[in-house]
């Protein structure tokens, strides 16, 4: 009997050379069924901006100050954490771009505004170097994507025309040129409470002059959005305070019927986005939502997003009130939020001065040696005598 594989080849399976089956790729072994997890499900609530009365008022007041011809290069929007300041920044960005749509069609390089996040500082001095870099990148794009002549050639790329390119003065000049080349009119500086370290510095007026000189040289108006500590550098001197306009953005209270109605309308809009259908919002549920979010719509939105995620992971959890109780903020967190709100009201009213944010500094001895957590005295290393040979 001839072998189909050719003469001289084994005729039985046992006589054939052992072959190993092909290895499956690791993803085929570890992959689970392709069911979408709750984290990958698109959420209408997470992308919803509740346009409630407080947000609308803050938006209108901010736009009025930004478009005013008065001499105030700085505009402060201050409010407690979770009130919706990031949503306000997004709406301001959209509004400024929409109003300048005709100019952008005529000149594609025109940017009416840019959104920049203020860098955090670990020292008593604000990191202007990183701020100028972020302004350049937001105005011109990443340095690796820039070709040809650009304002990024000074500061972000290799040395040009003999300039070092990594000094603060070089980046300051590059940031000014980037804003002027793109005709940037407004810089929306989020997390501006990091600027409060300027007030704690002994050279606070000089450091603030850098920001003022930049706004004047670039021809931009800087909107500072942050928590109440950002008000600390406003009270350094009258020369600084007279160039600043402040827009308060606070949460809802229960002292008036109008306040309760505004919060209830925002809560109803978020609940509809969460459930996908109208939800009966009675007085008890509205009061519970207000108490659990400290009257801040941003906290309420984050709370409902967490509740929606819990309901997706637990299909049997369909009782809305029960899910809200499970995903509610801890009492300690709400207590801190209320204390921040009350302190912010007193700061805006001038009852108490704002306390600047101070970066963490480990304790030191009188000689400057750092102490470890819990130490009252530095640890001394005992050197043992080496054995004699």
Coordinates of C-alpha atoms in Angstrom, one line a residue:
X1 CA 0.0 0.0 0.0
X2 CA 1.5 3.3 -1.1
X3 CA 1.6 6.2 1.2
X4 CA -0.2 9.3 0.0
X5 CA 2.6 11.4 1.6
X6 CA 5.2 10.0 -0.7
X7 CA 7.6 7.1 -0.7
X8 CA 9.6 6.5 2.5
X9 CA 7.2 8.4 4.8
X10 CA 5.6 6.7 7.9
X11 CA 2.4 4.9 7.3
X12 CA 0.9 5.0 10.8
X13 CA 0.2 7.9 13.0
X14 CA 2.6 6.5 15.7
X15 CA 5.4 6.5 13.3
X16 CA 4.9 10.1 12.3
X17 CA 7.0 12.8 14.0
X18 CA 5.2 14.4 17.0
X19 CA 3.8 17.8 16.1
X20 CA 2.7 20.4 18.7
X21 CA -0.6 22.1 18.1
X22 CA -0.4 25.8 17.2
X23 CA -0.4 28.1 20.2
X24 CA -3.4 30.3 20.5
X25 CA -2.7 34.0 21.1
X26 CA -2.9 35.1 24.7
X27 CA -5.9 37.3 24.0
X28 CA -7.9 34.3 22.7
X29 CA -7.2 32.4 26.0
X30 CA -7.9 35.3 28.4
X31 CA -10.6 37.1 26.5
X32 CA -14.0 37.0 28.0
X33 CA -17.3 37.2 26.2
X34 CA -17.7 40.4 24.2
X35 CA -20.5 41.7 26.4
X36 CA -20.1 45.4 27.0
X37 CA -19.2 46.3 30.6
X38 CA -20.9 49.2 32.3
X39 CA -17.7 51.2 32.0
X40 CA -17.8 51.1 28.2
X41 CA -21.5 51.9 28.0
X42 CA -22.2 55.4 26.7
X43 CA -23.8 57.4 29.4
X44 CA -26.1 60.3 28.5
X45 CA -25.9 61.6 32.0
X46 CA -22.1 61.8 32.0
X47 CA -22.2 64.1 29.0
X48 CA -25.1 66.2 30.2
X49 CA -24.6 69.8 31.2
X50 CA -27.5 70.8 33.5
X51 CA -28.2 74.4 32.4
X52 CA -29.8 75.6 35.6
X53 CA -30.4 79.2 36.7
X54 CA -27.2 79.5 38.7
X55 CA -25.0 78.3 35.8
X56 CA -26.9 80.6 33.4
X57 CA -26.4 83.7 35.7
X58 CA -22.7 82.9 36.1
X59 CA -22.3 82.5 32.3
X60 CA -24.0 85.8 31.6
X61 CA -22.1 87.7 34.2
X62 CA -18.8 86.3 33.0
X63 CA -19.5 87.0 29.4
X64 CA -20.4 90.6 30.3
X65 CA -17.2 91.1 32.1
X66 CA -15.0 89.4 29.5
X67 CA -16.5 91.6 26.7
X68 CA -16.3 94.8 28.6
X69 CA -13.8 97.5 27.4
X70 CA -12.8 98.3 30.9
X71 CA -9.2 97.9 32.0
X72 CA -9.3 94.6 33.9
X73 CA -7.0 91.9 32.5
X74 CA -8.1 89.4 35.1
X75 CA -11.5 88.0 35.8
X76 CA -12.1 85.6 38.7
X77 CA -14.8 83.0 38.8
X78 CA -14.8 81.5 42.3
X79 CA -16.9 78.9 43.9
X80 CA -16.8 75.8 46.1
X81 CA -15.7 72.4 44.8
X82 CA -18.4 70.5 42.9
X83 CA -20.5 73.6 42.0
X84 CA -19.9 73.1 38.3
X85 CA -17.0 75.4 37.4
X86 CA -15.6 72.9 34.9
X87 CA -19.0 72.9 33.1
X88 CA -18.9 76.7 33.1
X89 CA -15.5 76.7 31.5
X90 CA -16.8 74.3 28.8
X91 CA -19.8 76.6 28.1
X92 CA -17.6 79.7 28.0
X93 CA -15.3 78.0 25.5
X94 CA -18.3 77.0 23.3
X95 CA -19.9 80.4 23.6
X96 CA -16.7 82.3 22.7
X97 CA -16.1 80.1 19.7
X98 CA -19.7 80.4 18.5
X99 CA -19.6 84.2 18.7
X100 CA -16.4 84.3 16.7
X101 CA -17.5 81.7 14.1
X102 CA -17.5 84.2 11.3
X103 CA -14.0 85.4 12.1
X104 CA -12.8 81.8 12.3
X105 CA -14.2 81.1 8.8
X106 CA -12.4 84.1 7.4
X107 CA -9.1 83.2 9.1
X108 CA -8.7 79.5 10.0
X109 CA -5.7 80.2 12.2
X110 CA -7.8 82.5 14.5
X111 CA -8.4 81.1 18.0
X112 CA -10.8 83.3 20.1
X113 CA -9.9 81.5 23.3
X114 CA -7.9 78.6 24.7
X115 CA -8.4 76.5 27.8
X116 CA -5.3 76.0 30.0
X117 CA -5.1 74.2 33.3
X118 CA -2.9 75.9 35.9
X119 CA 0.1 73.8 36.9
X120 CA 0.3 72.7 40.6
X121 CA 3.4 73.9 42.5
X122 CA 5.3 72.0 45.1
X123 CA 7.2 75.1 46.3
X124 CA 6.2 78.5 47.5
X125 CA 6.6 79.9 44.0
X126 CA 4.2 79.4 41.1
X127 CA 5.6 77.4 38.2
X128 CA 5.4 80.0 35.4
X129 CA 7.7 77.9 33.2
X130 CA 5.1 75.1 32.9
X131 CA 2.3 77.7 32.5
X132 CA 4.0 79.3 29.5
X133 CA 4.6 75.8 28.0
X134 CA 1.0 74.9 28.3
X135 CA -0.2 78.2 26.8
X136 CA 2.2 77.6 23.8
X137 CA 0.9 74.0 23.3
X138 CA -2.7 75.0 23.5
X139 CA -2.2 77.9 21.0
X140 CA 0.1 76.2 18.5
X141 CA -0.2 72.5 19.3
X142 CA 2.4 69.9 20.4
X143 CA 6.0 70.8 19.6
X144 CA 6.6 67.5 17.7
X145 CA 3.8 68.4 15.3
X146 CA 5.1 71.8 14.4
X147 CA 7.1 72.2 11.2
X148 CA 8.5 75.3 9.6
X149 CA 8.6 78.7 11.2
X150 CA 6.4 78.9 14.3
X151 CA 6.3 80.7 17.7
X152 CA 7.3 77.3 19.1
X153 CA 10.7 77.6 17.6
X154 CA 11.6 79.8 20.6
X155 CA 11.3 77.8 23.7
X156 CA 10.0 74.4 22.8
X157 CA 12.4 73.3 20.1
X158 CA 16.2 73.4 19.8
X159 CA 18.0 76.7 20.2
X160 CA 17.2 79.2 17.5
X161 CA 19.2 82.3 16.7
X162 CA 21.5 81.7 19.6
X163 CA 18.8 81.6 22.2
X164 CA 18.9 78.9 24.8
X165 CA 15.2 78.3 24.5
X166 CA 14.6 76.8 27.9
X167 CA 14.8 79.9 30.1
X168 CA 11.6 81.4 31.5
X169 CA 12.2 84.6 29.5
X170 CA 12.4 82.6 26.3
X171 CA 9.2 80.8 27.0
X172 CA 7.5 84.0 28.1
X173 CA 8.4 85.5 24.7
X174 CA 7.3 82.3 22.9
X175 CA 3.9 82.3 24.7
X176 CA 3.3 86.0 23.8
X177 CA 4.2 85.3 20.2
X178 CA 1.9 82.2 20.1
X179 CA -1.1 84.2 21.4
X180 CA -0.5 87.1 19.1
X181 CA 0.0 84.9 16.0
X182 CA -3.2 83.1 16.7
X183 CA -5.0 86.3 17.8
X184 CA -6.0 84.7 21.1
X185 CA -8.3 87.1 23.0
X186 CA -9.2 85.1 26.1
X187 CA -7.3 82.4 28.2
X188 CA -9.6 80.3 30.4
X189 CA -7.3 79.2 33.2
X190 CA -8.9 76.3 35.1
X191 CA -7.7 75.2 38.5
X192 CA -6.5 78.7 39.2
X193 CA -6.5 78.2 42.9
X194 CA -2.9 77.0 42.4
X195 CA -2.1 80.7 41.9
X196 CA -2.8 81.3 45.6
X197 CA 0.7 80.3 46.4
X198 CA 1.7 83.6 45.0
X199 CA 0.1 85.3 48.0
X200 CA 2.2 83.2 50.4
X201 CA 5.4 84.3 48.7
X202 CA 7.5 87.2 49.9
X203 CA 7.9 88.3 46.2
X204 CA 4.1 88.1 45.5
X205 CA 3.9 91.6 43.8
X206 CA 6.8 90.8 41.5
X207 CA 5.4 87.4 40.5
X208 CA 2.0 88.9 39.8
X209 CA 3.6 91.5 37.6
X210 CA 4.7 88.6 35.3
X211 CA 1.1 87.6 34.8
X212 CA 0.0 91.2 34.2
X213 CA 2.8 91.9 31.8
X214 CA 1.9 88.7 29.8
X215 CA -1.7 89.8 29.6
X216 CA -0.7 93.2 28.4
X217 CA 2.0 92.0 25.9
X218 CA -0.2 89.3 24.4
X219 CA -3.3 91.4 24.4
X220 CA -5.4 88.7 26.2
X221 CA -7.8 88.7 29.1
X222 CA -7.2 85.9 31.6
X223 CA -10.2 84.2 33.2
X224 CA -9.2 82.5 36.5
X225 CA -11.5 79.8 37.5
X226 CA -10.9 78.1 40.9
X227 CA -11.8 77.7 44.5
X228 CA -11.9 80.5 47.1
X229 CA -8.1 80.5 47.9
X230 CA -7.5 82.1 44.6
X231 CA -8.9 85.3 46.1
X232 CA -5.8 85.5 48.4
X233 CA -3.6 87.3 45.8
X234 CA -6.4 89.7 45.0
X235 CA -5.9 91.4 48.4
X236 CA -2.2 91.9 48.1
X237 CA -2.4 95.5 47.0
X238 CA -4.9 97.9 45.5
X239 CA -2.8 98.0 42.3
X240 CA -3.7 94.4 41.8
X241 CA -7.2 94.4 43.1
X242 CA -8.4 97.3 40.9
X243 CA -7.5 95.2 37.8
X244 CA -9.6 92.2 38.8
X245 CA -13.3 91.6 38.5
X246 CA -14.9 88.8 40.5
X247 CA -17.9 86.6 39.6
X248 CA -19.2 84.4 42.4
X249 CA -20.5 81.0 41.5
X250 CA -22.2 79.4 44.5
X251 CA -24.5 76.5 45.1
X252 CA -28.2 76.5 46.0
X253 CA -29.7 77.2 49.4
X254 CA -33.1 76.3 50.9
X255 CA -33.8 79.7 52.3
X256 CA -36.1 80.8 49.5
X257 CA -38.7 79.2 47.2
X258 CA -36.8 80.4 44.2
X259 CA -33.6 78.7 45.2
X260 CA -35.5 75.4 45.9
X261 CA -37.2 75.7 42.5
X262 CA -33.9 76.2 40.7
X263 CA -32.2 73.2 42.3
X264 CA -35.3 71.1 41.7
X265 CA -35.3 71.9 38.0
X266 CA -31.6 71.0 37.7
X267 CA -32.2 67.7 39.6
X268 CA -35.1 66.8 37.4
X269 CA -33.1 67.4 34.2
X270 CA -30.3 65.1 35.5
X271 CA -32.7 62.4 36.6
X272 CA -34.3 62.4 33.2
X273 CA -30.9 61.9 31.5
X274 CA -30.1 59.2 34.0
X275 CA -33.3 57.1 33.7
X276 CA -34.2 58.0 30.1
X277 CA -37.8 58.8 31.1
X278 CA -39.6 61.3 33.2
X279 CA -39.1 60.8 37.0
X280 CA -41.5 61.9 39.6
X281 CA -39.5 64.3 41.8
X282 CA -41.4 64.9 45.0
X283 CA -40.4 67.3 47.8
X284 CA -38.9 64.6 49.9
X285 CA -36.6 63.3 47.1
X286 CA -35.6 66.9 46.2
X287 CA -34.7 67.7 49.8
X288 CA -32.7 64.5 50.0
X289 CA -30.8 65.3 46.9
X290 CA -30.1 68.8 48.1
X291 CA -28.9 67.6 51.4
X292 CA -26.7 64.9 49.9
X293 CA -25.0 67.3 47.4
X294 CA -24.6 70.4 49.6
X295 CA -26.7 72.3 47.1
X296 CA -24.1 72.0 44.4
X297 CA -25.2 70.7 41.0
X298 CA -21.7 69.4 40.2
X299 CA -21.8 67.2 43.3
X300 CA -25.3 66.0 42.4
X301 CA -24.3 65.1 38.8
X302 CA -21.3 63.1 40.1
X303 CA -23.5 61.4 42.6
X304 CA -26.1 60.4 40.0
X305 CA -23.4 59.2 37.6
X306 CA -22.1 56.9 40.3
X307 CA -25.7 55.7 41.1
X308 CA -26.2 55.0 37.4
X309 CA -23.0 52.9 37.3
X310 CA -24.2 51.0 40.3
X311 CA -27.5 50.2 38.7
X312 CA -25.7 48.9 35.6
X313 CA -23.5 46.6 37.6
X314 CA -26.4 45.4 39.8
X315 CA -29.3 44.8 37.4
X316 CA -31.6 43.9 40.4
X317 CA -31.0 47.3 42.0
X318 CA -33.9 49.2 40.5
X319 CA -35.0 51.1 43.5
X320 CA -33.8 54.7 43.0
X321 CA -33.9 55.8 46.6
X322 CA -32.0 52.6 47.7
X323 CA -29.3 53.1 45.1
X324 CA -28.9 56.8 46.1
X325 CA -28.4 55.8 49.7
X326 CA -25.8 53.2 48.7
X327 CA -23.8 55.7 46.5
X328 CA -24.2 58.8 48.7
X329 CA -21.3 60.9 49.8
X330 CA -19.9 60.1 53.3
X331 CA -21.0 62.4 56.1
X332 CA -17.5 63.7 56.6
X333 CA -17.2 64.7 53.0
X334 CA -20.5 66.6 53.1
X335 CA -19.4 68.3 56.3
X336 CA -16.2 69.6 54.7
X337 CA -18.2 70.8 51.7
X338 CA -20.6 72.8 53.8
X339 CA -17.7 74.3 55.8
X340 CA -16.0 75.3 52.6
X341 CA -19.2 76.9 51.3
X342 CA -19.8 78.9 54.5
X343 CA -16.2 80.0 54.6
X344 CA -16.4 81.1 50.9
X345 CA -19.5 83.2 51.6
X346 CA -17.6 85.0 54.4
X347 CA -14.6 85.6 52.2
X348 CA -16.7 87.1 49.4
X349 CA -18.5 89.3 52.0
X350 CA -15.2 90.5 53.4
X351 CA -15.8 89.0 56.8
X352 CA -12.6 86.9 56.8
X353 CA -9.5 87.1 54.7
X354 CA -8.9 84.3 52.2
X355 CA -6.3 81.7 53.3
X356 CA -3.8 80.9 50.5
X357 CA -3.0 77.4 49.6
X358 CA 0.4 76.4 50.9
X359 CA 2.3 73.5 49.3
X360 CA 3.1 70.7 51.6
X361 CA 6.5 71.0 53.2
X362 CA 7.9 68.3 55.4
X363 CA 8.8 69.3 59.0
X364 CA 12.4 70.2 59.6
X365 CA 14.7 70.7 62.5
X366 CA 16.4 74.0 63.3
X367 CA 19.4 73.0 61.2
X368 CA 17.2 72.2 58.2
X369 CA 17.2 68.4 58.4
X370 CA 13.9 66.8 57.3
X371 CA 11.9 64.8 59.8
X372 CA 10.0 61.6 58.9
X373 CA 6.3 61.4 59.6
X374 CA 5.8 61.0 63.4
X375 CA 9.4 61.9 64.3
X376 CA 10.1 64.6 66.9
X377 CA 13.9 64.3 66.4
X378 CA 15.9 63.1 63.4
X379 CA 17.0 59.5 63.3
X380 CA 20.6 59.1 64.0
X381 CA 22.5 56.3 62.3
X382 CA 24.9 54.4 64.7
X383 CA 28.1 53.6 62.9
X384 CA 29.6 50.3 64.0
X385 CA 33.3 49.7 64.2
X386 CA 34.5 47.5 61.4
X387 CA 36.3 44.3 62.5
X388 CA 40.0 44.4 62.4
X389 CA 41.7 42.3 59.8

